[in-house]
Every structure is written in C-alpha cells, then in structure tokens.
Amino acid sequence: MSSIDLLSIREQFNQNQILLCFNGPISRSLIEEIGKALKNHLQAEQALPTAAMDVFGVYIELTQNIRHYAAHMAYSEAEGSATVVVARSDDGHYQVLAGNLVELDDGRALCRRIDELSGMNKAELKSAYKTQLRRPRDGNERSGAGLGLLDVARKSSRPMTAKLVETGAGRGFLSLLAVI
C-alpha cells in the first residue's frame, strides 16, 4: 500500500470547508449514524434550523437512493459503494454531493431527469411534486428519480447538477450535487 498523506487530505478538507466525507460500502445503519453526526455538526455550526433539516433530508435521500440502487442491481459490496461529501461554500450555502457506480443507461436517464428538473422554477417543481404525490404507485415498478428527487430539487437553492463518467464495461460513476 502506498503512503497516505493524511495531513494533506485534512488540509484539503479544511480548504474546501468539507464538513463530512464518506467513501465505501453503505448500509442503512451507517446512513443513520452518519446522519446523526451530520445533524450534530450542523447544530454545532449553528446552521439555521431549516437549512440543517434540508441538508439532512437531502443527504438521507441521496444516500438511500444509492443503497436501494445497489441492492436492486445486486451489486457487490465494492460495486455498491458510495462517495458522499457535505461541504459549506464561501457564500454560506451547503453542498451535498453523492456519487456511485451505475449502469450507463441508468446514469444517462438520471442525468436527463436532472437536466429536466434544473430547467424548472420553484412553482413548476412544486406542481410536479404534487402531481407525483397524487400518482398511484405500482408496487412492481421501480420508483427511481421520482418523488424523492423532486423533493431534493425543491430544497435546493440552485439547480441540481449531475455528472456521469464512463468507467468501462457498460458502467459509469454518477455524481449528483444539490446546493442548499
């Protein structure tokens, strides 16, 4: 194993105002524990209660989506790993960035959906959310990129962004960014 310069990583985290960073296999209990740590950190930072709740909600939604996708695809623990970063920007906003391995077709479809949502204003997002909420759910249908993603878009102060980087073998690494 090569030498890891932990001080350099710490300095980079501090420079980029990274509050939380995780990389690895993700389980429901781990999502909960990291969520508790995030809540505590936001309280210690005296974040506005609404901002803290939105950051927490977005973190939960994105990480649960990753976990559910990996389980649905029957990915191995390594394939189902998540990378999650929560940072504070210089202008006082919080950035929640989450990424994972996906099938290219799924990643492209989600990127198209994010682009679609990014073109909507707050009123259009609210209307789309209400429409999705009233739509009957089919128990057999996969529900990705539905109500939860609309909720993230509504909580975001800027349009969400998505990036898909091909990794080979029909897969890619999908990153989603929400700014609160």
mmCIF file of C-alpha atoms in Angstrom:
data_model
loop_
_atom_site.group_PDB
_atom_site.id
_atom_site.type_symbol
_atom_site.label_atom_id
_atom_site.label_comp_id
_atom_site.label_asym_id
_atom_site.label_seq_id
_atom_site.Cartn_x
_atom_site.Cartn_y
_atom_site.Cartn_z
ATOM 1 C CA MET A 1 0.000 0.000 0.000
ATOM 2 C CA SER A 2 1.258 3.461 -0.853
ATOM 3 C CA SER A 3 1.753 6.041 1.831
ATOM 4 C CA ILE A 4 -1.271 8.265 2.500
ATOM 5 C CA ASP A 5 -0.583 11.862 3.479
ATOM 6 C CA LEU A 6 -3.415 12.355 5.957
ATOM 7 C CA LEU A 7 -2.325 15.889 6.831
ATOM 8 C CA SER A 8 -2.601 16.866 3.166
ATOM 9 C CA ILE A 9 -6.090 15.355 2.983
ATOM 10 C CA ARG A 10 -7.088 17.224 6.155
ATOM 11 C CA GLU A 11 -5.762 20.497 4.758
ATOM 12 C CA GLN A 12 -7.696 19.955 1.535
ATOM 13 C CA PHE A 13 -10.865 19.220 3.541
ATOM 14 C CA ASN A 14 -10.375 22.407 5.570
ATOM 15 C CA GLN A 15 -9.614 24.484 2.467
ATOM 16 C CA ASN A 16 -12.796 23.216 0.773
ATOM 17 C CA GLN A 17 -14.850 23.542 4.003
ATOM 18 C CA ILE A 18 -15.782 19.853 3.899
ATOM 19 C CA LEU A 19 -17.896 19.009 6.938
ATOM 20 C CA LEU A 20 -18.343 15.340 6.184
ATOM 21 C CA CYS A 21 -16.850 12.886 3.743
ATOM 22 C CA PHE A 22 -17.506 9.186 3.325
ATOM 23 C CA ASN A 23 -16.312 6.652 0.789
ATOM 24 C CA GLY A 24 -17.172 2.976 0.967
ATOM 25 C CA PRO A 25 -19.949 0.417 1.329
ATOM 26 C CA ILE A 26 -23.096 1.977 2.724
ATOM 27 C CA SER A 27 -25.776 0.327 4.867
ATOM 28 C CA ARG A 28 -28.962 1.629 6.463
ATOM 29 C CA SER A 29 -27.345 1.762 9.904
ATOM 30 C CA LEU A 30 -24.308 3.603 8.526
ATOM 31 C CA ILE A 31 -26.570 6.135 6.765
ATOM 32 C CA GLU A 32 -28.320 6.734 10.105
ATOM 33 C CA GLU A 33 -25.085 7.107 12.081
ATOM 34 C CA ILE A 34 -23.514 9.485 9.573
ATOM 35 C CA GLY A 35 -26.815 11.380 9.514
ATOM 36 C CA LYS A 36 -26.665 11.814 13.293
ATOM 37 C CA ALA A 37 -23.090 13.065 13.043
ATOM 38 C CA LEU A 38 -24.137 15.492 10.303
ATOM 39 C CA LYS A 39 -27.043 16.815 12.402
ATOM 40 C CA ASN A 40 -24.721 17.319 15.389
ATOM 41 C CA HIS A 41 -22.153 19.100 13.242
ATOM 42 C CA LEU A 42 -24.775 21.422 11.743
ATOM 43 C CA GLN A 43 -26.098 22.234 15.238
ATOM 44 C CA ALA A 44 -22.579 22.958 16.480
ATOM 45 C CA GLU A 45 -22.067 25.192 13.462
ATOM 46 C CA GLN A 46 -25.335 26.954 14.407
ATOM 47 C CA ALA A 47 -26.860 26.412 10.981
ATOM 48 C CA LEU A 48 -30.356 27.778 10.551
ATOM 49 C CA PRO A 49 -32.829 25.033 11.543
ATOM 50 C CA THR A 50 -34.482 24.997 8.098
ATOM 51 C CA ALA A 51 -31.125 24.751 6.334
ATOM 52 C CA ALA A 52 -29.987 21.986 8.697
ATOM 53 C CA MET A 53 -33.173 19.993 8.075
ATOM 54 C CA ASP A 54 -32.857 20.451 4.302
ATOM 55 C CA VAL A 55 -29.192 19.386 4.278
ATOM 56 C CA PHE A 56 -30.038 16.355 6.401
ATOM 57 C CA GLY A 57 -33.045 15.469 4.216
ATOM 58 C CA VAL A 58 -31.027 15.736 1.000
ATOM 59 C CA TYR A 59 -28.196 13.651 2.488
ATOM 60 C CA ILE A 60 -30.693 10.944 3.522
ATOM 61 C CA GLU A 61 -32.472 10.920 0.157
ATOM 62 C CA LEU A 62 -29.290 10.686 -1.921
ATOM 63 C CA THR A 63 -27.626 8.022 0.217
ATOM 64 C CA GLN A 64 -30.779 5.899 0.427
ATOM 65 C CA ASN A 65 -31.150 6.119 -3.349
ATOM 66 C CA ILE A 66 -27.600 4.809 -3.734
ATOM 67 C CA ARG A 67 -28.232 1.960 -1.302
ATOM 68 C CA HIS A 68 -31.515 0.982 -2.967
ATOM 69 C CA TYR A 69 -29.998 1.129 -6.449
ATOM 70 C CA ALA A 70 -27.059 -1.071 -5.448
ATOM 71 C CA ALA A 71 -29.411 -3.605 -3.845
ATOM 72 C CA HIS A 72 -31.729 -3.599 -6.873
ATOM 73 C CA MET A 73 -28.773 -4.188 -9.202
ATOM 74 C CA ALA A 74 -27.388 -6.917 -6.897
ATOM 75 C CA TYR A 75 -24.038 -5.113 -6.848
ATOM 76 C CA SER A 76 -21.269 -6.490 -4.673
ATOM 77 C CA GLU A 77 -20.251 -4.501 -1.609
ATOM 78 C CA ALA A 78 -17.441 -2.819 -3.578
ATOM 79 C CA GLU A 79 -19.666 -2.075 -6.579
ATOM 80 C CA GLY A 80 -22.361 -0.633 -4.314
ATOM 81 C CA SER A 81 -20.013 1.746 -2.525
ATOM 82 C CA ALA A 82 -20.959 5.390 -2.174
ATOM 83 C CA THR A 83 -18.946 8.568 -2.065
ATOM 84 C CA VAL A 84 -20.636 11.365 -0.128
ATOM 85 C CA VAL A 85 -19.360 14.857 0.655
ATOM 86 C CA VAL A 86 -21.109 17.630 2.564
ATOM 87 C CA ALA A 87 -19.348 20.987 2.405
ATOM 88 C CA ARG A 88 -20.032 24.638 3.046
ATOM 89 C CA SER A 89 -19.358 27.107 0.259
ATOM 90 C CA ASP A 90 -17.828 30.550 0.687
ATOM 91 C CA ASP A 91 -21.257 32.136 0.182
ATOM 92 C CA GLY A 92 -22.721 30.182 3.129
ATOM 93 C CA HIS A 93 -24.593 27.520 1.186
ATOM 94 C CA TYR A 94 -24.250 23.816 1.892
ATOM 95 C CA GLN A 95 -23.277 21.430 -0.878
ATOM 96 C CA VAL A 96 -24.347 17.794 -0.747
ATOM 97 C CA LEU A 97 -22.518 15.708 -3.316
ATOM 98 C CA ALA A 98 -23.168 11.975 -3.664
ATOM 99 C CA GLY A 99 -21.874 9.505 -6.204
ATOM 100 C CA ASN A 100 -21.934 5.837 -7.038
ATOM 101 C CA LEU A 101 -21.383 3.282 -9.767
ATOM 102 C CA VAL A 102 -24.342 2.880 -12.157
ATOM 103 C CA GLU A 103 -25.221 1.168 -15.395
ATOM 104 C CA LEU A 104 -24.615 3.690 -18.204
ATOM 105 C CA ASP A 105 -28.213 3.655 -19.448
ATOM 106 C CA ASP A 106 -29.500 4.318 -15.916
ATOM 107 C CA GLY A 107 -26.952 7.091 -15.415
ATOM 108 C CA ARG A 108 -27.846 8.754 -18.705
ATOM 109 C CA ALA A 109 -31.560 8.591 -17.876
ATOM 110 C CA LEU A 110 -30.962 10.170 -14.467
ATOM 111 C CA CYS A 111 -28.793 12.906 -15.987
ATOM 112 C CA ARG A 112 -31.631 13.698 -18.421
ATOM 113 C CA ARG A 113 -34.075 13.829 -15.489
ATOM 114 C CA ILE A 114 -31.777 16.171 -13.536
ATOM 115 C CA ASP A 115 -31.462 18.421 -16.610
ATOM 116 C CA GLU A 116 -35.250 18.446 -16.888
ATOM 117 C CA LEU A 117 -35.662 19.379 -13.208
ATOM 118 C CA SER A 118 -32.929 22.013 -13.473
ATOM 119 C CA GLY A 119 -34.988 23.836 -16.073
ATOM 120 C CA MET A 120 -37.957 24.169 -13.707
ATOM 121 C CA ASN A 121 -38.604 27.098 -11.407
ATOM 122 C CA LYS A 122 -39.855 26.691 -7.813
ATOM 123 C CA ALA A 123 -43.541 26.825 -8.806
ATOM 124 C CA GLU A 124 -43.057 24.188 -11.518
ATOM 125 C CA LEU A 125 -41.140 21.944 -9.097
ATOM 126 C CA LYS A 126 -43.935 22.285 -6.533
ATOM 127 C CA SER A 127 -46.551 21.412 -9.149
ATOM 128 C CA ALA A 128 -44.545 18.409 -10.384
ATOM 129 C CA TYR A 129 -44.104 17.256 -6.766
ATOM 130 C CA LYS A 130 -47.852 17.455 -6.098
ATOM 131 C CA THR A 131 -48.619 15.632 -9.347
ATOM 132 C CA GLN A 132 -46.143 12.861 -8.484
ATOM 133 C CA LEU A 133 -47.550 12.654 -4.957
ATOM 134 C CA ARG A 134 -51.085 12.051 -6.269
ATOM 135 C CA ARG A 135 -49.975 9.492 -8.868
ATOM 136 C CA PRO A 136 -50.857 5.927 -7.845
ATOM 137 C CA ARG A 137 -47.828 3.790 -7.086
ATOM 138 C CA ASP A 138 -47.326 0.471 -8.801
ATOM 139 C CA GLY A 139 -45.747 -1.918 -6.304
ATOM 140 C CA ASN A 140 -43.846 -3.687 -9.090
ATOM 141 C CA GLU A 141 -42.479 -0.531 -10.681
ATOM 142 C CA ARG A 142 -39.032 0.784 -9.817
ATOM 143 C CA SER A 143 -39.550 4.292 -8.477
ATOM 144 C CA GLY A 144 -36.133 5.884 -9.082
ATOM 145 C CA ALA A 145 -35.925 9.596 -9.902
ATOM 146 C CA GLY A 146 -39.453 10.278 -8.659
ATOM 147 C CA LEU A 147 -40.798 11.971 -5.573
ATOM 148 C CA GLY A 148 -37.536 11.953 -3.597
ATOM 149 C CA LEU A 149 -35.562 13.563 -6.397
ATOM 150 C CA LEU A 150 -38.275 16.196 -6.827
ATOM 151 C CA ASP A 151 -38.038 16.894 -3.096
ATOM 152 C CA VAL A 152 -34.256 17.351 -3.380
ATOM 153 C CA ALA A 153 -34.765 19.740 -6.312
ATOM 154 C CA ARG A 154 -37.304 21.717 -4.277
ATOM 155 C CA LYS A 155 -34.950 22.007 -1.297
ATOM 156 C CA SER A 156 -32.039 23.093 -3.478
ATOM 157 C CA SER A 157 -31.302 26.800 -3.743
ATOM 158 C CA ARG A 158 -29.708 26.260 -7.154
ATOM 159 C CA PRO A 159 -30.489 23.791 -9.929
ATOM 160 C CA MET A 160 -29.115 20.330 -9.172
ATOM 161 C CA THR A 161 -26.309 19.075 -11.375
ATOM 162 C CA ALA A 162 -25.351 15.581 -12.434
ATOM 163 C CA LYS A 163 -22.190 14.222 -13.991
ATOM 164 C CA LEU A 164 -21.662 10.756 -15.461
ATOM 165 C CA VAL A 165 -18.146 9.488 -16.124
ATOM 166 C CA GLU A 166 -17.813 6.222 -18.044
ATOM 167 C CA THR A 167 -15.710 3.641 -16.215
ATOM 168 C CA GLY A 168 -15.910 0.786 -18.729
ATOM 169 C CA ALA A 169 -17.912 -2.424 -19.065
ATOM 170 C CA GLY A 170 -21.167 -0.506 -19.594
ATOM 171 C CA ARG A 171 -20.926 1.345 -16.298
ATOM 172 C CA GLY A 172 -20.168 4.822 -15.089
ATOM 173 C CA PHE A 173 -19.739 6.869 -11.936
ATOM 174 C CA LEU A 174 -22.700 9.171 -11.366
ATOM 175 C CA SER A 175 -22.308 12.279 -9.212
ATOM 176 C CA LEU A 176 -25.235 14.439 -8.074
ATOM 177 C CA LEU A 177 -24.829 17.866 -6.479
ATOM 178 C CA ALA A 178 -27.507 19.701 -4.525
ATOM 179 C CA VAL A 179 -26.820 23.159 -3.086
ATOM 180 C CA ILE A 180 -28.868 24.140 -0.030
#
